[in-house]
Amino acid sequence: IADYYNVTTDDIIAVGDAGNDIPMLKTAGFPIAMGNALQFVKDVCKEVCKDNNNDGIAEIIEKYCI
């Protein structure tokens, strides 16, 4: 999709919380871990947002996308 819209990976925000998210987080220019993420996931991210029960994604959208 990024190629189709001519977006570089530097301009992509990815949010994850588990080991299966690591490849996505490492590809994105701005990887963010959910507050409830495992520590090794947080370690590869540039920021940690609130957890999934406390509007973590909304926090990121308001801070970086609006």
PDB file of C-alpha atoms in Angstrom:
ATOM      1  CA  ILE A   1       0.000   0.000   0.000  1.00  0.00           C
ATOM      2  CA  ALA A   2       2.855   2.372   0.819  1.00  0.00           C
ATOM      3  CA  ASP A   3       4.347   1.829  -2.625  1.00  0.00           C
ATOM      4  CA  TYR A   4       0.971   2.384  -4.278  1.00  0.00           C
ATOM      5  CA  TYR A   5       0.526   5.733  -2.521  1.00  0.00           C
ATOM      6  CA  ASN A   6       4.219   6.635  -2.853  1.00  0.00           C
ATOM      7  CA  VAL A   7       4.743   6.792   0.910  1.00  0.00           C
ATOM      8  CA  THR A   8       8.129   5.933   2.357  1.00  0.00           C
ATOM      9  CA  THR A   9       8.401   3.705   5.400  1.00  0.00           C
ATOM     10  CA  ASP A  10       9.863   6.701   7.252  1.00  0.00           C
ATOM     11  CA  ASP A  11       6.376   8.225   7.120  1.00  0.00           C
ATOM     12  CA  ILE A  12       4.607   5.182   8.557  1.00  0.00           C
ATOM     13  CA  ILE A  13       3.476   4.851  12.179  1.00  0.00           C
ATOM     14  CA  ALA A  14       2.969   1.299  13.418  1.00  0.00           C
ATOM     15  CA  VAL A  15       1.525   0.299  16.778  1.00  0.00           C
ATOM     16  CA  GLY A  16       1.894  -3.137  18.323  1.00  0.00           C
ATOM     17  CA  ASP A  17       2.009  -5.097  21.554  1.00  0.00           C
ATOM     18  CA  ALA A  18       3.264  -8.610  20.865  1.00  0.00           C
ATOM     19  CA  GLY A  19       6.142 -10.512  19.327  1.00  0.00           C
ATOM     20  CA  ASN A  20       4.332 -11.058  16.047  1.00  0.00           C
ATOM     21  CA  ASP A  21       4.295  -7.255  15.599  1.00  0.00           C
ATOM     22  CA  ILE A  22       8.102  -6.927  15.655  1.00  0.00           C
ATOM     23  CA  PRO A  23       8.629  -7.149  11.842  1.00  0.00           C
ATOM     24  CA  MET A  24       5.982  -4.463  11.282  1.00  0.00           C
ATOM     25  CA  LEU A  25       7.428  -2.247  14.000  1.00  0.00           C
ATOM     26  CA  LYS A  26      10.966  -2.610  12.641  1.00  0.00           C
ATOM     27  CA  THR A  27       9.767  -1.643   9.152  1.00  0.00           C
ATOM     28  CA  ALA A  28       7.864   1.469  10.217  1.00  0.00           C
ATOM     29  CA  GLY A  29       9.635   4.769  10.565  1.00  0.00           C
ATOM     30  CA  PHE A  30       7.902   5.474  13.860  1.00  0.00           C
ATOM     31  CA  PRO A  31       7.177   2.306  15.852  1.00  0.00           C
ATOM     32  CA  ILE A  32       4.990   2.673  18.944  1.00  0.00           C
ATOM     33  CA  ALA A  33       4.294   0.075  21.608  1.00  0.00           C
ATOM     34  CA  MET A  34       0.999  -0.181  23.431  1.00  0.00           C
ATOM     35  CA  GLY A  35       1.307   0.303  27.189  1.00  0.00           C
ATOM     36  CA  ASN A  36       0.383  -3.348  27.699  1.00  0.00           C
ATOM     37  CA  ALA A  37       3.089  -4.551  25.277  1.00  0.00           C
ATOM     38  CA  LEU A  38       5.700  -7.053  26.284  1.00  0.00           C
ATOM     39  CA  GLN A  39       8.996  -5.421  27.284  1.00  0.00           C
ATOM     40  CA  PHE A  40      10.953  -6.759  24.298  1.00  0.00           C
ATOM     41  CA  VAL A  41       8.366  -5.105  22.039  1.00  0.00           C
ATOM     42  CA  LYS A  42       8.713  -1.793  23.888  1.00  0.00           C
ATOM     43  CA  ASP A  43      12.479  -2.053  23.461  1.00  0.00           C
ATOM     44  CA  VAL A  44      12.265  -1.788  19.645  1.00  0.00           C
ATOM     45  CA  CYS A  45       9.873   1.185  19.712  1.00  0.00           C
ATOM     46  CA  LYS A  46      10.437   4.923  19.806  1.00  0.00           C
ATOM     47  CA  GLU A  47       7.468   5.571  22.071  1.00  0.00           C
ATOM     48  CA  VAL A  48       5.011   3.799  24.356  1.00  0.00           C
ATOM     49  CA  CYS A  49       1.378   4.935  24.454  1.00  0.00           C
ATOM     50  CA  LYS A  50      -1.402   4.102  26.893  1.00  0.00           C
ATOM     51  CA  ASP A  51      -2.581   0.506  27.007  1.00  0.00           C
ATOM     52  CA  ASN A  52      -5.356  -1.019  24.928  1.00  0.00           C
ATOM     53  CA  ASN A  53      -7.949  -0.477  27.673  1.00  0.00           C
ATOM     54  CA  ASN A  54      -7.190   3.233  27.998  1.00  0.00           C
ATOM     55  CA  ASP A  55      -7.457   4.600  24.456  1.00  0.00           C
ATOM     56  CA  GLY A  56      -3.801   4.164  23.504  1.00  0.00           C
ATOM     57  CA  ILE A  57      -4.482   4.318  19.768  1.00  0.00           C
ATOM     58  CA  ALA A  58      -6.651   7.425  20.184  1.00  0.00           C
ATOM     59  CA  GLU A  59      -3.767   9.067  22.046  1.00  0.00           C
ATOM     60  CA  ILE A  60      -1.436   8.397  19.115  1.00  0.00           C
ATOM     61  CA  ILE A  61      -3.928   9.592  16.500  1.00  0.00           C
ATOM     62  CA  GLU A  62      -4.552  12.823  18.399  1.00  0.00           C
ATOM     63  CA  LYS A  63      -0.842  13.435  19.016  1.00  0.00           C
ATOM     64  CA  TYR A  64       0.602  12.587  15.588  1.00  0.00           C
ATOM     65  CA  CYS A  65      -2.157  12.371  12.995  1.00  0.00           C
ATOM     66  CA  ILE A  66      -4.545  15.240  13.639  1.00  0.00           C
TER      67      ILE A  66
END
